Coordinates of C-alpha atoms in Angstrom, one line a residue:
Chain A
X748 CA 4.1 -28.7 -57.0
X749 CA 7.3 -26.9 -58.0
X750 CA 8.4 -28.5 -61.2
X751 CA 12.1 -27.1 -61.0
X752 CA 14.3 -29.0 -58.7
X753 CA 17.2 -27.5 -56.8
X754 CA 17.6 -25.7 -53.4
X755 CA 14.8 -23.2 -54.0
X756 CA 12.2 -25.9 -54.5
X757 CA 13.3 -27.8 -51.4
X758 CA 13.3 -24.4 -49.3
X759 CA 9.8 -23.6 -50.6
X760 CA 8.3 -27.0 -49.9
X761 CA 10.0 -27.3 -46.4
X762 CA 8.8 -23.8 -45.6
X763 CA 5.3 -24.9 -46.5
X764 CA 5.4 -27.9 -44.6
X765 CA 6.6 -26.1 -41.3
X766 CA 4.1 -23.4 -41.8
X767 CA 1.2 -25.9 -42.2
X768 CA 2.5 -27.5 -38.9
X769 CA 2.7 -24.2 -37.2
X770 CA -1.0 -23.4 -38.4
X771 CA -2.5 -26.6 -37.3
X772 CA -0.4 -26.7 -34.1
X773 CA -2.0 -23.3 -33.2
X774 CA -5.6 -24.6 -33.9
X775 CA -5.0 -27.6 -31.7
X776 CA -3.5 -25.7 -28.8
X777 CA -6.7 -23.4 -29.1
X778 CA -9.1 -26.0 -28.8
X779 CA -6.9 -28.0 -26.2
X780 CA -6.0 -31.0 -28.4
X781 CA -2.5 -32.4 -28.8
X782 CA -0.8 -31.5 -32.1
X783 CA 0.4 -35.0 -33.1
X784 CA -2.9 -36.2 -34.8
X785 CA -3.1 -32.8 -36.6
X786 CA 0.5 -33.2 -37.9
X787 CA -0.5 -36.7 -39.1
X788 CA -3.5 -35.2 -41.0
X789 CA -1.3 -32.7 -42.6
X790 CA 1.2 -35.4 -43.7
X791 CA -1.7 -37.4 -45.1
X792 CA -2.9 -34.2 -46.9
X793 CA 0.6 -33.5 -48.5
X794 CA 1.5 -37.2 -49.5
X795 CA 0.9 -39.3 -52.5
X796 CA -2.6 -39.1 -53.3
X797 CA -3.3 -36.2 -51.2
X798 CA -4.0 -32.5 -52.0
X799 CA -0.5 -31.0 -52.2
X800 CA 2.2 -33.8 -53.2
X801 CA 5.7 -32.9 -52.1
X802 CA 8.5 -34.2 -54.5
X803 CA 11.6 -32.0 -54.2
X804 CA 12.0 -32.1 -50.3
X805 CA 11.2 -35.8 -50.1
X806 CA 14.7 -36.6 -49.3
X807 CA 15.3 -33.9 -46.8
X808 CA 12.0 -35.0 -44.9
X809 CA 13.2 -38.4 -44.9
X810 CA 16.5 -37.7 -43.3
X811 CA 14.8 -35.2 -41.0
X812 CA 12.3 -37.9 -39.8
X813 CA 15.1 -40.2 -39.0
X814 CA 16.7 -37.4 -36.9
X815 CA 13.2 -36.8 -35.4
X816 CA 13.0 -40.5 -34.2
X817 CA 16.5 -40.3 -32.5
X818 CA 15.6 -37.0 -30.8
X819 CA 12.3 -38.3 -29.7
X820 CA 14.1 -41.4 -28.0
X821 CA 17.0 -39.3 -26.8
X822 CA 14.6 -37.1 -24.8
X823 CA 12.7 -40.0 -23.6
X824 CA 16.0 -41.3 -22.2
X825 CA 16.9 -37.9 -20.6
X826 CA 13.5 -37.7 -19.0
X827 CA 14.3 -40.3 -16.3
X828 CA 17.5 -40.6 -14.3
X829 CA 18.9 -44.1 -14.2
X830 CA 18.0 -44.3 -10.3
X831 CA 14.4 -43.6 -11.3
X832 CA 14.3 -46.4 -13.6
X833 CA 15.8 -48.7 -11.3
X834 CA 13.4 -47.8 -8.5
X835 CA 10.7 -48.1 -10.9
X836 CA 11.7 -51.7 -11.9
X837 CA 12.0 -52.7 -8.2
X838 CA 8.7 -51.3 -6.8
X839 CA 6.4 -51.1 -9.9
X840 CA 7.0 -54.5 -11.5
X841 CA 3.3 -55.8 -10.7
X842 CA 1.5 -52.8 -12.3
X843 CA 4.2 -52.9 -15.1
X844 CA 3.3 -56.5 -15.9
X845 CA -0.4 -56.0 -15.9
X846 CA 0.1 -53.0 -18.1
X847 CA 2.3 -55.1 -20.4
X848 CA 0.0 -58.0 -20.8
X849 CA -3.2 -55.9 -21.2
X850 CA -1.6 -53.4 -23.5
X851 CA 0.2 -56.0 -25.9
X852 CA -2.8 -58.4 -26.2
X853 CA -5.2 -56.3 -28.3
X854 CA -2.6 -55.4 -30.7
X855 CA -1.3 -58.8 -31.1
X856 CA -4.7 -60.5 -31.6
X857 CA -5.7 -57.7 -34.1
X858 CA -2.4 -58.2 -36.1
X859 CA -2.9 -61.9 -36.2
X860 CA -6.6 -61.4 -37.5
X861 CA -5.4 -59.2 -40.1
X862 CA -2.9 -61.7 -41.3
X863 CA 0.2 -59.5 -41.0
X864 CA 2.4 -62.3 -39.7
X865 CA 4.3 -62.5 -36.5
X866 CA 6.2 -59.3 -37.2
X867 CA 3.3 -57.3 -37.9
X868 CA 1.4 -58.6 -35.0
X869 CA 4.4 -57.7 -32.7
X870 CA 4.7 -54.4 -34.2
X871 CA 0.9 -53.7 -33.6
X872 CA 1.3 -55.1 -30.1
X873 CA 4.0 -52.2 -29.4
X874 CA 1.5 -49.8 -30.9
X875 CA -1.3 -50.5 -28.7
X876 CA 0.9 -51.0 -25.7
X877 CA 3.0 -47.8 -25.5
X878 CA 1.2 -44.5 -24.0
X879 CA 2.2 -41.4 -25.0
X880 CA 4.3 -40.0 -22.3
X881 CA 4.5 -36.5 -24.2
X882 CA 0.7 -36.1 -24.5
X883 CA 0.1 -37.4 -20.9
X884 CA 3.0 -35.3 -19.0
X885 CA 1.7 -32.1 -20.9
X886 CA -1.9 -32.7 -19.9
X887 CA -1.1 -33.5 -16.1
X888 CA 0.7 -30.2 -15.9
X889 CA -2.0 -28.2 -17.8
X890 CA -4.8 -29.7 -15.8
X891 CA -2.8 -29.0 -12.4
X892 CA -2.9 -32.8 -11.6
X893 CA 0.9 -33.1 -10.7
X894 CA 0.2 -32.7 -6.9
X895 CA -2.6 -35.3 -7.1
X896 CA -2.2 -38.6 -5.3
X897 CA -2.7 -40.7 -8.2
X898 CA -0.1 -39.0 -10.4
X899 CA 3.0 -41.0 -9.0
X900 CA 0.9 -44.2 -10.2
X901 CA 0.5 -42.8 -13.7
X902 CA 4.0 -41.8 -13.9
X903 CA 5.5 -45.0 -12.6
X904 CA 3.5 -46.9 -15.1
X905 CA 4.9 -44.7 -17.9
X906 CA 8.4 -45.3 -16.5
X907 CA 7.9 -48.9 -17.0
X908 CA 6.6 -48.5 -20.4
X909 CA 9.8 -46.7 -21.3
X910 CA 12.0 -49.5 -19.9
X911 CA 9.9 -52.0 -21.8
X912 CA 10.5 -49.9 -25.0
X913 CA 14.4 -50.4 -24.5
X914 CA 13.8 -54.2 -24.7
X915 CA 11.0 -54.2 -27.2
X916 CA 12.7 -52.2 -30.0
X917 CA 15.6 -54.4 -30.4
X918 CA 13.3 -57.5 -30.5
X919 CA 11.3 -55.6 -33.2
X920 CA 14.5 -54.6 -35.0
X921 CA 15.4 -58.3 -35.3
X922 CA 12.0 -59.5 -36.5
X923 CA 11.9 -56.7 -39.0
X924 CA 15.5 -57.4 -40.3
X925 CA 14.2 -61.2 -40.8
X926 CA 17.3 -62.5 -39.1
X927 CA 17.5 -66.3 -38.3
X928 CA 16.8 -67.6 -34.9
X929 CA 20.4 -67.7 -33.7
X930 CA 21.6 -64.5 -35.2
X931 CA 18.2 -62.9 -33.9
X932 CA 18.6 -64.1 -30.3
X933 CA 22.4 -63.0 -30.3
X934 CA 21.2 -59.4 -31.4
X935 CA 18.6 -59.3 -28.8
X936 CA 20.9 -60.7 -26.0
X937 CA 23.5 -57.9 -27.1
X938 CA 20.7 -55.4 -27.0
X939 CA 19.6 -56.4 -23.6
X940 CA 23.1 -56.4 -22.3
X941 CA 23.6 -52.8 -23.8
X942 CA 20.6 -51.5 -22.0
X943 CA 21.6 -53.2 -18.6
X944 CA 25.0 -51.7 -19.2
X945 CA 23.8 -48.3 -19.8
X946 CA 21.6 -48.4 -16.8
X947 CA 24.3 -49.6 -14.6
X948 CA 26.8 -47.0 -16.1
X949 CA 24.2 -44.2 -15.4
X950 CA 23.7 -45.2 -11.9
X951 CA 27.2 -46.0 -11.0
X952 CA 29.3 -43.6 -13.2
X953 CA 26.4 -41.2 -14.4
X954 CA 28.7 -38.3 -13.2
X955 CA 31.7 -39.4 -15.3
X956 CA 29.7 -40.1 -18.4
X957 CA 28.0 -36.6 -18.0
X958 CA 31.3 -34.8 -17.2
X959 CA 32.8 -36.2 -20.6
X960 CA 29.9 -34.3 -22.4
X961 CA 29.6 -31.3 -20.1
X962 CA 30.6 -28.2 -21.6
X963 CA 30.8 -24.5 -20.9
X964 CA 28.2 -23.4 -23.3
X965 CA 24.9 -24.3 -24.7
X966 CA 26.4 -24.6 -28.1
X967 CA 29.2 -27.0 -27.1
X968 CA 26.7 -29.1 -25.1
X969 CA 24.6 -29.4 -28.1
X970 CA 27.2 -30.5 -30.3
X971 CA 28.7 -32.9 -28.0
X972 CA 25.5 -34.7 -27.1
X973 CA 24.2 -34.7 -30.6
X974 CA 27.6 -36.0 -31.9
X975 CA 27.6 -38.8 -29.2
X976 CA 24.1 -39.7 -29.8
X977 CA 24.1 -39.8 -33.6
X978 CA 27.4 -42.0 -33.5
X979 CA 25.9 -44.5 -31.1
X980 CA 22.6 -44.5 -33.0
X981 CA 24.3 -45.2 -36.1
X982 CA 26.5 -48.0 -34.8
X983 CA 23.2 -49.4 -33.3
X984 CA 21.5 -49.3 -36.7
X985 CA 24.5 -50.9 -38.3
X986 CA 24.5 -53.8 -35.9
X987 CA 20.5 -54.0 -36.4
X988 CA 19.4 -52.9 -32.9
X989 CA 17.7 -49.8 -34.3
X990 CA 19.0 -46.2 -34.0
X991 CA 16.2 -45.5 -31.7
X992 CA 17.6 -47.8 -29.0
X993 CA 21.0 -46.5 -29.2
X994 CA 19.7 -42.9 -28.7
X995 CA 17.4 -44.0 -25.8
X996 CA 20.5 -45.6 -24.2
X997 CA 22.6 -42.3 -24.4
X998 CA 19.6 -40.4 -22.8
X999 CA 19.4 -43.0 -20.0
X1000 CA 23.3 -42.8 -19.4
X1001 CA 23.5 -39.1 -19.2
X1002 CA 22.2 -37.6 -16.0
X1003 CA 22.4 -34.7 -13.6
X1004 CA 23.0 -31.2 -14.8
X1005 CA 24.0 -32.3 -18.2
X1006 CA 20.6 -34.0 -18.7
X1007 CA 18.8 -31.0 -17.3
X1008 CA 20.6 -28.6 -19.8
X1009 CA 20.3 -31.1 -22.5
X1010 CA 16.6 -31.3 -22.2
X1011 CA 16.4 -27.6 -22.1
X1012 CA 18.4 -27.2 -25.4
X1013 CA 17.0 -30.2 -27.3
X1014 CA 13.4 -29.8 -26.8
X1015 CA 13.0 -27.1 -29.5
X1016 CA 14.9 -29.2 -31.8
X1017 CA 13.0 -32.3 -31.0
X1018 CA 9.7 -30.5 -31.8
X1019 CA 11.0 -29.5 -35.3
X1020 CA 12.3 -32.8 -36.3
X1021 CA 9.6 -34.8 -34.5
X1022 CA 7.1 -32.9 -36.4
X1023 CA 8.9 -33.6 -39.6
X1024 CA 8.7 -37.2 -38.7
X1025 CA 4.9 -37.2 -38.0
X1026 CA 4.4 -35.6 -41.5
X1027 CA 6.7 -38.2 -43.0
X1028 CA 4.8 -41.0 -41.6
X1029 CA 1.5 -39.4 -42.8
X1030 CA 3.2 -38.9 -46.3
X1031 CA 3.7 -42.5 -46.6
X1032 CA 0.1 -43.4 -45.9
X1033 CA -2.2 -43.2 -48.9
X1034 CA -5.2 -41.3 -47.7
X1035 CA -7.6 -43.4 -49.7
X1036 CA -6.3 -46.5 -47.7
X1037 CA -7.3 -44.9 -44.4
X1038 CA -11.2 -45.0 -44.4
X1039 CA -11.5 -49.0 -44.6
X1040 CA -9.4 -48.9 -41.2
X1041 CA -11.5 -46.3 -39.3
X1042 CA -13.8 -49.0 -37.9
X1043 CA -10.9 -51.3 -37.0
X1044 CA -9.2 -48.4 -35.3
X1045 CA -12.2 -47.4 -33.4
X1046 CA -12.7 -50.9 -32.2
X1047 CA -9.1 -51.5 -31.3
X1048 CA -9.1 -48.2 -29.6
X1049 CA -12.1 -49.0 -27.4
X1050 CA -10.7 -52.5 -26.4
X1051 CA -7.1 -51.2 -25.7
X1052 CA -8.4 -48.1 -24.0
X1053 CA -10.8 -50.2 -21.6
X1054 CA -7.6 -52.3 -21.0
X1055 CA -5.7 -49.2 -20.1
X1056 CA -8.3 -47.8 -17.8
X1057 CA -8.4 -51.4 -16.1
X1058 CA -4.7 -51.2 -15.6
X1059 CA -4.6 -47.7 -14.3
X1060 CA -7.6 -48.4 -12.0
X1061 CA -5.9 -51.6 -10.7
X1062 CA -2.5 -49.9 -10.1
X1063 CA -4.2 -46.9 -8.3
X1064 CA -6.2 -49.3 -6.1
X1065 CA -3.0 -51.0 -5.0
X1066 CA -1.6 -47.6 -4.0
X1067 CA -4.6 -46.9 -1.8
X1068 CA -6.3 -44.2 -4.2
X1069 CA -10.1 -43.7 -4.0
X1070 CA -12.3 -44.4 -6.8
X1071 CA -12.3 -40.9 -8.4
X1072 CA -8.6 -41.0 -8.4
X1073 CA -8.5 -44.5 -9.9
X1074 CA -10.7 -43.4 -12.8
X1075 CA -8.4 -40.4 -13.4
X1076 CA -5.3 -42.6 -13.4
X1077 CA -7.0 -45.1 -15.8
X1078 CA -8.1 -42.5 -18.3
X1079 CA -4.6 -40.7 -18.0
X1080 CA -3.1 -43.9 -19.6
X1081 CA -5.3 -43.8 -22.7
X1082 CA -3.5 -41.2 -25.0
X1083 CA -1.2 -42.8 -27.5
X1084 CA 1.1 -40.7 -29.8
X1085 CA 4.8 -40.3 -30.7
X1086 CA 6.1 -43.7 -29.6
X1087 CA 3.2 -45.7 -31.4
X1088 CA 4.1 -43.8 -34.6
X1089 CA 7.9 -44.6 -34.0
X1090 CA 7.0 -48.3 -33.9
X1091 CA 4.7 -48.1 -37.0
X1092 CA 7.2 -46.0 -38.8
X1093 CA 10.0 -48.6 -38.3
X1094 CA 7.7 -51.4 -39.3
X1095 CA 6.5 -49.6 -42.6
X1096 CA 10.1 -48.7 -43.4
X1097 CA 11.1 -52.3 -43.1
X1098 CA 8.4 -53.3 -45.6
X1099 CA 5.7 -54.8 -43.4
X1100 CA 2.3 -54.7 -44.9
X1101 CA 1.4 -51.0 -45.7
X1102 CA -2.0 -51.4 -44.2
X1103 CA -0.2 -51.5 -40.9
X1104 CA 0.7 -48.0 -41.5
X1105 CA -3.0 -46.9 -42.4
X1106 CA -4.2 -48.5 -39.1
X1107 CA -1.6 -46.9 -37.1
X1108 CA -2.3 -43.7 -38.3
X1109 CA -6.0 -44.1 -37.7
X1110 CA -5.4 -45.5 -34.4
X1111 CA -3.2 -42.9 -33.1
X1112 CA -5.4 -40.2 -34.4
X1113 CA -8.4 -41.7 -32.4
X1114 CA -6.5 -42.4 -29.3
X1115 CA -4.6 -39.0 -29.2
X1116 CA -7.7 -37.2 -29.3
X1117 CA -10.1 -39.5 -27.3
X1118 CA -7.4 -39.8 -24.8
X1119 CA -6.9 -36.2 -24.2
X1120 CA -10.7 -35.6 -24.2
X1121 CA -11.0 -38.4 -21.6
X1122 CA -8.2 -37.0 -19.4
X1123 CA -9.7 -33.4 -19.5
X1124 CA -13.1 -34.5 -18.5
X1125 CA -12.4 -37.3 -16.2
X1126 CA -14.0 -35.6 -13.2
X1127 CA -17.2 -35.2 -15.3
X1128 CA -17.8 -38.9 -15.9
X1129 CA -20.3 -40.3 -13.4
X1130 CA -19.2 -43.1 -11.4
X1131 CA -21.7 -45.5 -9.9
X1132 CA -21.5 -45.2 -6.1
X1133 CA -19.7 -47.9 -4.4
X1134 CA -21.7 -50.8 -2.9
Chain B
X1374 CA 3.2 -35.2 12.5
X1375 CA 4.1 -37.6 9.7
X1376 CA 5.3 -36.2 6.4
X1377 CA 5.0 -38.6 3.5
X1378 CA 7.3 -38.4 0.5
X1379 CA 6.4 -39.8 -3.1
X1380 CA 8.6 -39.8 -6.1
X1381 CA 7.3 -38.3 -9.2
X1382 CA 9.5 -39.7 -12.0
X1383 CA 10.4 -37.1 -14.6
X1384 CA 9.0 -34.3 -12.4
X1385 CA 10.5 -34.4 -8.8
X1386 CA 9.3 -35.2 -5.4
X1387 CA 6.0 -34.6 -3.6
X1388 CA 5.5 -34.3 0.3
X1389 CA 2.3 -34.2 1.9
X1390 CA 0.9 -34.3 5.4
X1391 CA -2.4 -33.8 7.3
X1392 CA -2.8 -30.6 9.5
X1393 CA -4.1 -31.1 13.1
X1394 CA -7.5 -29.6 11.7
X1395 CA -7.6 -32.4 9.3
X1396 CA -6.7 -30.5 6.1
X1397 CA -4.6 -32.1 3.5
X1398 CA -1.4 -30.2 2.4
X1399 CA 1.0 -31.2 -0.3
X1400 CA 4.4 -29.6 -1.7
X1401 CA 5.7 -30.5 -5.0
X1402 CA 9.4 -29.8 -5.5
X1403 CA 10.3 -30.0 -9.2
X1404 CA 13.6 -30.8 -10.6
X1405 CA 14.2 -27.2 -11.7
X1406 CA 13.7 -25.9 -8.1
X1407 CA 10.0 -24.7 -8.8
X1408 CA 7.7 -25.5 -5.8
X1409 CA 4.1 -26.1 -5.9
X1410 CA 1.8 -25.9 -2.7
X1411 CA -1.4 -27.8 -2.9
X1412 CA -4.6 -28.0 -1.0
X1413 CA -6.6 -31.3 -1.3
X1414 CA -10.3 -31.7 -1.9
X1415 CA -12.2 -33.1 1.1
X1416 CA -14.6 -35.0 -1.0
X1417 CA -12.0 -36.4 -3.3
X1418 CA -8.9 -36.5 -1.1
X1419 CA -6.6 -37.6 -4.1
X1420 CA -7.3 -34.4 -6.0
X1421 CA -5.6 -31.0 -5.5
X1422 CA -8.3 -28.6 -5.3
X1423 CA -6.0 -25.5 -5.7
X1424 CA -2.3 -25.0 -6.1
X1425 CA 0.1 -22.1 -5.9
X1426 CA 3.5 -22.3 -8.0
X1427 CA 6.5 -20.4 -6.5
X1428 CA 9.9 -20.0 -7.5
X1429 CA 12.9 -21.0 -5.3
X1430 CA 13.4 -17.4 -4.2
X1431 CA 9.7 -17.0 -3.4
X1432 CA 9.7 -20.3 -1.5
X1433 CA 12.4 -18.9 0.6
X1434 CA 10.2 -15.8 1.4
X1435 CA 7.2 -17.8 2.2
X1436 CA 9.2 -19.9 4.6
X1437 CA 10.4 -16.7 6.3
X1438 CA 6.8 -15.4 6.4
X1439 CA 5.6 -18.8 7.9
X1440 CA 8.0 -18.2 10.7
X1441 CA 11.1 -20.3 9.5
X1442 CA 13.4 -17.4 10.9
X1443 CA 13.4 -14.8 13.7
X1444 CA 13.4 -12.2 10.9
X1445 CA 9.6 -12.1 10.4
X1446 CA 8.9 -12.1 14.1
X1447 CA 11.3 -9.1 14.7
X1448 CA 9.7 -7.3 11.7
X1449 CA 6.3 -7.7 13.1
X1450 CA 7.5 -6.4 16.5
X1451 CA 9.1 -3.5 14.8
X1452 CA 5.9 -2.5 13.0
X1453 CA 4.0 -2.4 16.2
X1454 CA 6.7 -0.1 17.8
X1455 CA 7.1 2.5 15.0
X1456 CA 4.2 4.5 13.6
X1457 CA 4.4 4.9 9.8
X1458 CA 7.1 2.4 9.2
X1459 CA 7.0 0.8 5.8
X1460 CA 8.5 -2.6 4.8
X1461 CA 8.8 -4.1 1.2
X1462 CA 10.2 -7.2 -0.2
X1463 CA 11.8 -6.5 -3.7
X1464 CA 12.9 -9.2 -6.0
X1465 CA 16.0 -8.5 -8.3
X1466 CA 15.6 -9.2 -11.9
X1467 CA 18.3 -10.0 -14.3
X1468 CA 19.8 -7.1 -16.0
X1469 CA 17.7 -4.4 -14.6
X1470 CA 18.0 -2.0 -11.6
X1471 CA 20.8 -2.8 -9.3
X1472 CA 21.2 -6.6 -10.1
X1473 CA 24.9 -7.3 -10.6
X1474 CA 25.9 -4.0 -8.6
X1475 CA 26.5 -3.3 -5.0
X1476 CA 24.3 -1.5 -2.3
X1477 CA 26.8 1.4 -2.2
X1478 CA 26.6 1.8 -6.2
X1479 CA 22.9 2.5 -5.5
X1480 CA 23.4 5.2 -2.9
X1481 CA 20.1 3.9 -1.4
X1482 CA 20.5 5.3 2.0
X1483 CA 21.9 8.6 0.8
X1484 CA 19.4 9.3 -1.9
X1485 CA 16.2 7.8 -0.4
X1486 CA 16.7 7.6 3.3
X1487 CA 15.4 3.9 3.1
X1488 CA 17.6 1.1 4.6
X1489 CA 18.3 -2.4 3.0
X1490 CA 18.1 -4.5 6.3
X1491 CA 18.3 -8.0 4.9
X1492 CA 18.7 -10.0 1.6
X1493 CA 17.2 -13.3 1.1
X1494 CA 19.3 -15.5 -1.7
X1495 CA 18.0 -19.0 -2.3
X1496 CA 17.9 -20.8 1.1
X1497 CA 20.3 -18.2 2.9
X1498 CA 19.5 -15.0 4.3
X1499 CA 22.0 -12.2 4.9
X1500 CA 21.0 -9.8 7.6
X1501 CA 22.5 -6.2 7.5
X1502 CA 24.4 -6.3 4.2
X1503 CA 27.1 -3.8 4.0
X1504 CA 27.6 -1.3 1.1
X1505 CA 30.0 -3.6 -0.8
X1506 CA 27.2 -6.4 -0.8
X1507 CA 26.6 -7.3 -4.6
X1508 CA 22.9 -8.2 -5.6
X1509 CA 22.2 -11.1 -8.0
X1510 CA 19.2 -11.8 -10.0
X1511 CA 16.7 -13.8 -7.8
X1512 CA 17.7 -11.9 -4.6
X1513 CA 14.9 -11.0 -2.4
X1514 CA 15.6 -7.7 -0.7
X1515 CA 14.1 -6.3 2.4
X1516 CA 13.7 -2.6 2.5
X1517 CA 12.5 -0.6 5.5
X1518 CA 11.8 3.3 6.0
X1519 CA 8.9 5.6 5.5
X1520 CA 6.4 4.8 2.8
X1521 CA 7.9 7.3 0.3
X1522 CA 11.5 6.4 1.0
X1523 CA 10.7 2.6 0.5
X1524 CA 9.0 3.4 -2.7
X1525 CA 11.9 5.4 -4.0
X1526 CA 14.4 2.7 -2.8
X1527 CA 12.4 -0.2 -4.5
X1528 CA 12.5 1.8 -7.8
X1529 CA 16.3 2.1 -7.6
X1530 CA 16.5 -1.6 -6.8
X1531 CA 14.3 -3.0 -9.5
X1532 CA 15.1 -0.3 -12.1

């Protein structure tokens, strides 16, 4: 839209993008919807074939999107302490396994039906599996459901999903890089070893790792934490484990007061760069390619949504929760968001069928909106009385 | 009485118990120290019907009011014995009033006639603090005197 290049054009376009995000974000908050689907729409509108094409700031948004992915995963790792992850693994593996099987199956089958090959099917499996802990945690808080008895069930399923992400991302990375069987299994083994080591380090020496990064001021903490994270993410990317995994590991390894302070100072930064990432993903999808996938996204959403409700219902029943609570737990697992887009973004960047990007965008928009509405009105849904 | 503990990964811990009258009461302690007290629905016992969010300092006052210490009992007795006695809890806020300064700096007794009889800080309480006692943000200060004196003193304290 601005013909002349240079810094002024980049700043103009960047300002425009951020302002559009601010406006749609406000609109979303007013009607009680999550902002992610609207950020995606904004990206679609501004991308190739969209209403307002962006040229000058393309490079900056690309780098910003990479930073956004790293920050999203770093904060995911910071969210839970090593001990919480360990306890989750110990006591919640049955519901975690059911969630994994029911969550992965719809994506795997759909990817296979579309003929996107093993890599595309595995990527789509991850996209339908991973719930949006961002949307869910925010809504649980907003709807005053934190003290509810089914909430620990929901949160522990999310913990298991996050752990699964740490194993899933390296596998996807290897598939996307098209590595051979031997090289691939070596990389996966190295990644799994690194995840285990980071967990162990966090539980055993969490205080020491944290004291290395701890600093007297927010400024120094921010610089140290970001420096370490970008370095490790870069190394991970170099050895084809994906920068996202490296960032997640740093988040897991850091604990205690540093994690607390890190969450506080990094959240605003994550929101800015995460927003750029969602826009960037939308930019890559041609709006014209979206409509044919709406039907598929709705159907996939219905199947994977029912699977999540089933998972939540089952897990809550195991925990002795009543029928109302089981329904709330199930519906609370429906929203998909940031991490589905992270997976879709990795796949599209590596050159998997660009239709996967269109389906991911449509699917996340459907599931973020429908999931939030279902969570909000969970108690108004009639339940047939128990026999 | 059995108190059950449930972990809330990423949030904190929830404790709950059933009172003798059969009501369900829960307390969520968040990682940042904020507490939530919740009452459960009798039709849907998994759902919190209402909840109150209190800060760490407010929780300390609440515990005191619920009879966690002798202070509250004595205050109640005092109120019965002395006609016209006024009692007020003042919370110190960062950067305003006497926060960061001492009781002596505020000349509370000299200027207003009210007395600072105790300060609750986090989970500890300081009964009868001297003039050299320095207030911090978040302190909850117990002031006693006539209604007018207490009003003037709380204005000095909270700025």
